[in-house]
mmCIF file of C-alpha atoms in Angstrom:
data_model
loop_
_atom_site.group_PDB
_atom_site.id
_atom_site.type_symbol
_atom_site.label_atom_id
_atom_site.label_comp_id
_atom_site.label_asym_id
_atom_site.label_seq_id
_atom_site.Cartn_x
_atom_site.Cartn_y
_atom_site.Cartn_z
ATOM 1 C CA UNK A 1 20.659 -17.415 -24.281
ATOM 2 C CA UNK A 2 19.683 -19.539 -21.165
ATOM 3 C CA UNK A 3 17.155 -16.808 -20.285
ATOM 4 C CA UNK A 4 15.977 -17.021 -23.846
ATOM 5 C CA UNK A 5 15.524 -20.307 -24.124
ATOM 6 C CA UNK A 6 13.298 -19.748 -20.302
ATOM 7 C CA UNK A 7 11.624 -17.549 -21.422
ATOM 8 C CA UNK A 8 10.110 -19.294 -24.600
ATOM 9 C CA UNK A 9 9.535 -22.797 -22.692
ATOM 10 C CA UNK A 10 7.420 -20.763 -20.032
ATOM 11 C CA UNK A 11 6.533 -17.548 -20.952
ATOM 12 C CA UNK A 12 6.286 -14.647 -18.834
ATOM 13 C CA UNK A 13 3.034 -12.799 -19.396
ATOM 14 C CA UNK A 14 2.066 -9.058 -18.220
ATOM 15 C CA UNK A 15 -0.674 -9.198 -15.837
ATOM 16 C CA UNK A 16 -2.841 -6.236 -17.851
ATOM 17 C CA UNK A 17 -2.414 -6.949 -21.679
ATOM 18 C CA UNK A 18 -0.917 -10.103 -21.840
ATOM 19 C CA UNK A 19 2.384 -9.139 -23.641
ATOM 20 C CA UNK A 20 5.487 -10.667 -23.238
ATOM 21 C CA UNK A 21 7.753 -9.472 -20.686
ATOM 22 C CA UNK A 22 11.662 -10.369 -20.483
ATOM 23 C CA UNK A 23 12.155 -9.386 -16.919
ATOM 24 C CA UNK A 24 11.096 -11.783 -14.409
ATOM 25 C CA UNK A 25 11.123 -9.333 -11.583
ATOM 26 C CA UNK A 26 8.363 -7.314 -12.869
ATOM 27 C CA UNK A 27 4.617 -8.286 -13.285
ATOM 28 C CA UNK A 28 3.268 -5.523 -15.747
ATOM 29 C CA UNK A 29 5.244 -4.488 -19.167
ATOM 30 C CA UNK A 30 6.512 -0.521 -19.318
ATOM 31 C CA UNK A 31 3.345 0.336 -21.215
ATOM 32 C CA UNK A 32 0.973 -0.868 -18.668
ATOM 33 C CA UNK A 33 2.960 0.919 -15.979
ATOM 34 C CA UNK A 34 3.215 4.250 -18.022
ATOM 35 C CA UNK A 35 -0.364 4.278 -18.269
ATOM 36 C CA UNK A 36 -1.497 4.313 -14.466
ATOM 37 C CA UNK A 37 -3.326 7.400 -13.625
ATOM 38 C CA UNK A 38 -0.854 9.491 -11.376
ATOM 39 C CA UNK A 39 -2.526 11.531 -8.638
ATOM 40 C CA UNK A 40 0.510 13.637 -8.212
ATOM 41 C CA UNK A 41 -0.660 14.285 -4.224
ATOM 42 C CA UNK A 42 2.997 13.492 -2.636
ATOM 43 C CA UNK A 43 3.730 17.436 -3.674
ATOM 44 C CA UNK A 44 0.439 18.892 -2.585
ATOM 45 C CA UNK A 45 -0.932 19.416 0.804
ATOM 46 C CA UNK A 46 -4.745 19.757 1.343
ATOM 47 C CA UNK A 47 -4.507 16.824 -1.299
ATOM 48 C CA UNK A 48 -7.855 14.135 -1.455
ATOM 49 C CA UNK A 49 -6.125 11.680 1.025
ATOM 50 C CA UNK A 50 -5.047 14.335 3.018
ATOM 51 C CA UNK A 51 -8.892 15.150 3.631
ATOM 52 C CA UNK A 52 -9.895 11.855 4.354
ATOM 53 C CA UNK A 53 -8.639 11.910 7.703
ATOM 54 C CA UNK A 54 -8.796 15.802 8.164
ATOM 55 C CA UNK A 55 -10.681 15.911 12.133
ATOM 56 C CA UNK A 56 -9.971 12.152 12.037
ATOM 57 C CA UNK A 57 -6.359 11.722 12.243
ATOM 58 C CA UNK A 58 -3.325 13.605 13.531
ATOM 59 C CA UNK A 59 -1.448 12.874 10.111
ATOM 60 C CA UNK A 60 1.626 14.770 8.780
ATOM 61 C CA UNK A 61 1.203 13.975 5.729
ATOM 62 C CA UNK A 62 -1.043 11.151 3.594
ATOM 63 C CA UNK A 63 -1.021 10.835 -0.372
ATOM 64 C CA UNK A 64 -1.503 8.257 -2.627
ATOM 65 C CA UNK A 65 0.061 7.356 -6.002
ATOM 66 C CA UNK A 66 -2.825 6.371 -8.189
ATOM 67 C CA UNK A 67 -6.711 6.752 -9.006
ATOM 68 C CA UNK A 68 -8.544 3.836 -8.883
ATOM 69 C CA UNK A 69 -11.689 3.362 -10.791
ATOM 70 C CA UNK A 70 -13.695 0.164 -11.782
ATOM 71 C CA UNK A 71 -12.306 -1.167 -15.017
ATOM 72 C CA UNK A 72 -9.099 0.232 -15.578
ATOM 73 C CA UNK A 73 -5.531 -0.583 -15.200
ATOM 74 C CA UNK A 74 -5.329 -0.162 -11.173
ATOM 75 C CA UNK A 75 -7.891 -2.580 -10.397
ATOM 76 C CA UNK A 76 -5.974 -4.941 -12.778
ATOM 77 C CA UNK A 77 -2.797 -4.892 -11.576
ATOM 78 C CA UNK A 78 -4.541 -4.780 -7.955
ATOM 79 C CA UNK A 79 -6.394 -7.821 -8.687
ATOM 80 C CA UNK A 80 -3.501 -9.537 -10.113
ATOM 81 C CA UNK A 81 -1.501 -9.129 -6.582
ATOM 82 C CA UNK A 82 -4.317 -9.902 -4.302
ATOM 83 C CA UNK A 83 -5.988 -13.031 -6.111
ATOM 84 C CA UNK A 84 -3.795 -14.386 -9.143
ATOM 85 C CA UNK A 85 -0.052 -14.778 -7.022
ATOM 86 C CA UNK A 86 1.199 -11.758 -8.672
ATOM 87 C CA UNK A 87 4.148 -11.091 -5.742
ATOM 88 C CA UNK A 88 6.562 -10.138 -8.398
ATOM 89 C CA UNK A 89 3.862 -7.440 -9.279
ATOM 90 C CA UNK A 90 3.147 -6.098 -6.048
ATOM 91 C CA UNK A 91 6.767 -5.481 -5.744
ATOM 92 C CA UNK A 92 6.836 -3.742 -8.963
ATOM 93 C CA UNK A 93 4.372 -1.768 -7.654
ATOM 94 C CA UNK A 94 6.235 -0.803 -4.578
ATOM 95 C CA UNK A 95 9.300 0.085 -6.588
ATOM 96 C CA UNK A 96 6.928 2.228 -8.475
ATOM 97 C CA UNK A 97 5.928 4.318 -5.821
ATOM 98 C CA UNK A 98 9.365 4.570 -4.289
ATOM 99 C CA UNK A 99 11.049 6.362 -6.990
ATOM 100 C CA UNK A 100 7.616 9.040 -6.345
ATOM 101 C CA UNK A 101 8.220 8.868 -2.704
ATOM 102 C CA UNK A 102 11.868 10.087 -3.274
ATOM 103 C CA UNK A 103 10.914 12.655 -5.082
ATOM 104 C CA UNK A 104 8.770 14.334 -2.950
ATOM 105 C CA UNK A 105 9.308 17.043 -0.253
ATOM 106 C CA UNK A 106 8.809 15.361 2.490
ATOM 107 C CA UNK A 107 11.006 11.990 1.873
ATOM 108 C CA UNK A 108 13.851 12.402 4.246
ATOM 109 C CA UNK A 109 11.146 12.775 7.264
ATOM 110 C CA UNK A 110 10.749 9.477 7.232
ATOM 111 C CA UNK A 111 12.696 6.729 9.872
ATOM 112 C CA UNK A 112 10.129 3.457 8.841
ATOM 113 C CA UNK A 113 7.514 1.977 6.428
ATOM 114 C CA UNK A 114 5.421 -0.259 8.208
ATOM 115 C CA UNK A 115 3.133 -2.301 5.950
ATOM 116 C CA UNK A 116 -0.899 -2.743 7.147
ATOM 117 C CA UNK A 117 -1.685 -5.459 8.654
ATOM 118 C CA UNK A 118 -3.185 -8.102 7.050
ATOM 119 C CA UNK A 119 -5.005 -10.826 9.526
ATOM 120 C CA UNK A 120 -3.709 -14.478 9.125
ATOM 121 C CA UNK A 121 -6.483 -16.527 7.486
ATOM 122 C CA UNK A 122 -6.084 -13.902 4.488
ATOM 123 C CA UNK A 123 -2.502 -14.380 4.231
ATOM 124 C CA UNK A 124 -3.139 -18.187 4.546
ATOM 125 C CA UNK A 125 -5.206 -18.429 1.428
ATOM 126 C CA UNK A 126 -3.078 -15.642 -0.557
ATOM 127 C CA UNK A 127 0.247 -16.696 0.755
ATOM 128 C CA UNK A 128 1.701 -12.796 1.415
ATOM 129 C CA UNK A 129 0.308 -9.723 2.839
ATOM 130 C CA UNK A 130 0.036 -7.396 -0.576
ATOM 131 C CA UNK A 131 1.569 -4.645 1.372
ATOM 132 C CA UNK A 132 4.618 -6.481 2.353
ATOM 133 C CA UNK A 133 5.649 -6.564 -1.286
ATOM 134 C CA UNK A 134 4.903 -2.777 -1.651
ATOM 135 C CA UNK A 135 7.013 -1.976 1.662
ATOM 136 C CA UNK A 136 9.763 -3.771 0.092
ATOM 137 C CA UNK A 137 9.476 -2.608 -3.068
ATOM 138 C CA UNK A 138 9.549 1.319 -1.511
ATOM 139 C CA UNK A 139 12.330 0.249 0.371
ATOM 140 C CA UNK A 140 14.312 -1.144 -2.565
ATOM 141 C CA UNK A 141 14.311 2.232 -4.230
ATOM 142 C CA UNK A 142 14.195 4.684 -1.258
ATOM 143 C CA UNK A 143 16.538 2.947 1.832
ATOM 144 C CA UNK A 144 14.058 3.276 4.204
ATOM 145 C CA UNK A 145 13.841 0.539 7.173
ATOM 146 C CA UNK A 146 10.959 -1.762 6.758
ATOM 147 C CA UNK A 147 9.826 -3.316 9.786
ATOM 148 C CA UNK A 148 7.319 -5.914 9.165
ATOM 149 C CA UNK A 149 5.521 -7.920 11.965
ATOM 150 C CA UNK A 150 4.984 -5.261 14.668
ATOM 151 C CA UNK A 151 1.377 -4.399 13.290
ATOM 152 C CA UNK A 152 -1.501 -6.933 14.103
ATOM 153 C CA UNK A 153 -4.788 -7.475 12.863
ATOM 154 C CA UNK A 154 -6.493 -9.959 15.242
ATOM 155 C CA UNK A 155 -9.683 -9.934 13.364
ATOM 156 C CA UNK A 156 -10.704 -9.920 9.416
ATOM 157 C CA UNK A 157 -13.754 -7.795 8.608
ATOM 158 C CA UNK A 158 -15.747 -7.498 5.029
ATOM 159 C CA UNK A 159 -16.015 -4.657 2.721
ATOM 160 C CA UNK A 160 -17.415 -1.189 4.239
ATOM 161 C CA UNK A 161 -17.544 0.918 1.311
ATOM 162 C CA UNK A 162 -21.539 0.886 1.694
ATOM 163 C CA UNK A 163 -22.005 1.163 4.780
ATOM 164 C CA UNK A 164 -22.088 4.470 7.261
ATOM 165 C CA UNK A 165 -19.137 6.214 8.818
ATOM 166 C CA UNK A 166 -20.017 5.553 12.205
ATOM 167 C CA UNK A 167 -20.982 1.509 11.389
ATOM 168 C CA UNK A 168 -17.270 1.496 9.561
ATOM 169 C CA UNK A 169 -16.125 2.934 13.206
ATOM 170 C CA UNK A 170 -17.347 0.543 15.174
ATOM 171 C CA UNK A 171 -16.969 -2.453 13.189
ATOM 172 C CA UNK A 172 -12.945 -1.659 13.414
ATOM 173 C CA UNK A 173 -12.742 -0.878 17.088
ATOM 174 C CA UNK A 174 -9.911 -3.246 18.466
ATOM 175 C CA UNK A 175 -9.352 -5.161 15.248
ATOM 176 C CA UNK A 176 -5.842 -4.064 15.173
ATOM 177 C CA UNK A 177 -3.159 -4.116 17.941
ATOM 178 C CA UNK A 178 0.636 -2.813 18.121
ATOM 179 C CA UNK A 179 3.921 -5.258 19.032
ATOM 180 C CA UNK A 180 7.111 -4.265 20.750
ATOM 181 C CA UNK A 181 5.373 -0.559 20.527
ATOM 182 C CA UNK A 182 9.323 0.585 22.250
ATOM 183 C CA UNK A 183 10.495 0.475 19.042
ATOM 184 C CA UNK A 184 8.438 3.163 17.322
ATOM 185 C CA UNK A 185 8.565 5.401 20.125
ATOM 186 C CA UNK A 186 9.962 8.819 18.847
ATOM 187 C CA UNK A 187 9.515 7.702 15.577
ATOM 188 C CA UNK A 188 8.155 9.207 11.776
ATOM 189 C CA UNK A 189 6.415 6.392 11.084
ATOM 190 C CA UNK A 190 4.901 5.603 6.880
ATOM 191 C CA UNK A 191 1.919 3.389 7.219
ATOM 192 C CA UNK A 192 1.655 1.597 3.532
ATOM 193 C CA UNK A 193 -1.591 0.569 2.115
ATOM 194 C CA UNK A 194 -2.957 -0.521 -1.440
ATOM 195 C CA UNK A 195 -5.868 1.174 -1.340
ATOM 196 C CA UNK A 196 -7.868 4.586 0.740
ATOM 197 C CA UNK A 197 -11.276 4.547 0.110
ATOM 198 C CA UNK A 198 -13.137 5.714 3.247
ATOM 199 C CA UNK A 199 -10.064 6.074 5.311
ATOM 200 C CA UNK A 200 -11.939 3.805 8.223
ATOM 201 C CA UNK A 201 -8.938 0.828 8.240
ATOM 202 C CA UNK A 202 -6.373 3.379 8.196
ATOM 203 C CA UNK A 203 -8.070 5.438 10.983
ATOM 204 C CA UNK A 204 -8.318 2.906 13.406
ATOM 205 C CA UNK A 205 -4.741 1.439 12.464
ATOM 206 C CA UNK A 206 -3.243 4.619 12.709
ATOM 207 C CA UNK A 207 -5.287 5.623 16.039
ATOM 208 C CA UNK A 208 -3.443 2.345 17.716
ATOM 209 C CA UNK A 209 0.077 3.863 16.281
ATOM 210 C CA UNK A 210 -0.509 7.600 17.577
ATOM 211 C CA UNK A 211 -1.052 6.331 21.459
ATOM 212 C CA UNK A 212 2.908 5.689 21.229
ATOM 213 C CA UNK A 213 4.644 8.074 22.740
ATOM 214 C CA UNK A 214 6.436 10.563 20.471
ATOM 215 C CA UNK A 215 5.169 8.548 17.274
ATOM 216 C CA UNK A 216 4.395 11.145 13.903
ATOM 217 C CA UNK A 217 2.389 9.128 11.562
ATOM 218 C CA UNK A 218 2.328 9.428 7.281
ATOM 219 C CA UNK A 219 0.349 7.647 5.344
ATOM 220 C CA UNK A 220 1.228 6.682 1.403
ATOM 221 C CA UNK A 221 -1.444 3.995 -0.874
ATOM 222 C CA UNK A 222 -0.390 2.806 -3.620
ATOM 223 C CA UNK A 223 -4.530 4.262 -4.859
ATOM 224 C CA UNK A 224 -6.891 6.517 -3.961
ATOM 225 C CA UNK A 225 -10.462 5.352 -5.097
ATOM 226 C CA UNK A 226 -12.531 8.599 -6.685
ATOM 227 C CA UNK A 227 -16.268 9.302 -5.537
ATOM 228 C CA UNK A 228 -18.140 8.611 -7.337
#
């Protein structure tokens, strides 16, 4: 009844239609959640991801759980998390692709998420790193570690969708850097990320994780964004 009552004097409001949702853990209602576009690449090596970094990156495995396109639910509920304080979404989100990550082949390979790193004055003016919440979501569902903090990002760079490969390359060389690297030594490391487009962030993240010794790196987005 007290929830009720809560509920109708501030009303809790899915981030994609606007219909009413009774749980306050979750940012999206059921129907908004059935409807994202599963990629179904945790099950299927060679997958688009995979490619991304194919001659790039000594990955074991890399997937994503969505398509993202322009218009459509992902870029909603991705907009919601980044810009509108959706944190209760972004960990819906996570939760979402933990019960996928468990269900795939490769699940028990895995000793730690580590979320990307997102540099400070970003997670000044948003007030969380987006893929904190979908680290602890995953880990909610799965059990897996997460070990937040031990990946930096010492400088903040703009959008590189249009520009070259080898511009994307050099504009990321030494943005990111690796803390008490001891403790991922030996390690099957899942580097979480919202969302692979060119694979350039990723590439020079994960190229700072693979100089550890022993270190096997997978990668897992919450979406994959389709060429257009």
């Amino acid at each position: 009844m007290i929830r009720g009552f809560i509920h109708l004097v501030f009303p809790h409001n899915c981030a994609c239609c606007g219909s009413d949702i009774l749980a306050p853990a979750n940012g999206i209602c059921a129907n908004c959640l059935h409807e994202l576009p599963e990629t179904g690449f945790l099950n299927y090596p060679g997958n688009a991801v995979e490619k991304i970094f194919w001659g790039r990156l000594d990955i074991n495995h890399a997937a994503a759980a969505a398509y993202f396109t322009k218009q459509s639910v992902v870029q909603q509920v991705l907009h919601h998390v980044k810009y509108k304080a959706g944190k209760e979404t972004g960990s819906q989100l996570g939760r979402w692709m933990g019960y996928r990550l468990k269900e795939c082949n490769w699940f028990n390979e895995i000793d730690c998420l580590l979320p990307m790193p997102l540099h400070k004055k970003r997670i000044q003016e948003r007030g969380y790193n987006q893929c904190d919440l979908l680290c602890e979501g995953i880990s909610s569902v799965t059990g897996i570690r997460q070990i937040p903090g031990l990946l930096i990002r010492r400088e903040a760079t703009n959008s590189q969708t249009k520009q070259h490969r080898t511009e994307r390359w050099m504009n990321m060389q030494g943005v990111f850097e690796v803390d008490s690297r001891n403790l991922l030594q030996n390690r099957h490391v899942l580097l979480v990320d919202d969302v692979v487009t060119t694979g350039a962030t990723l590439e020079a993240m994960g190229r700072e994780l693979l100089a550890i010794q022993g270190l096997k790196l997978s990668i897992y987005c919450f979406a994959y964004t389709l060429p257009l």
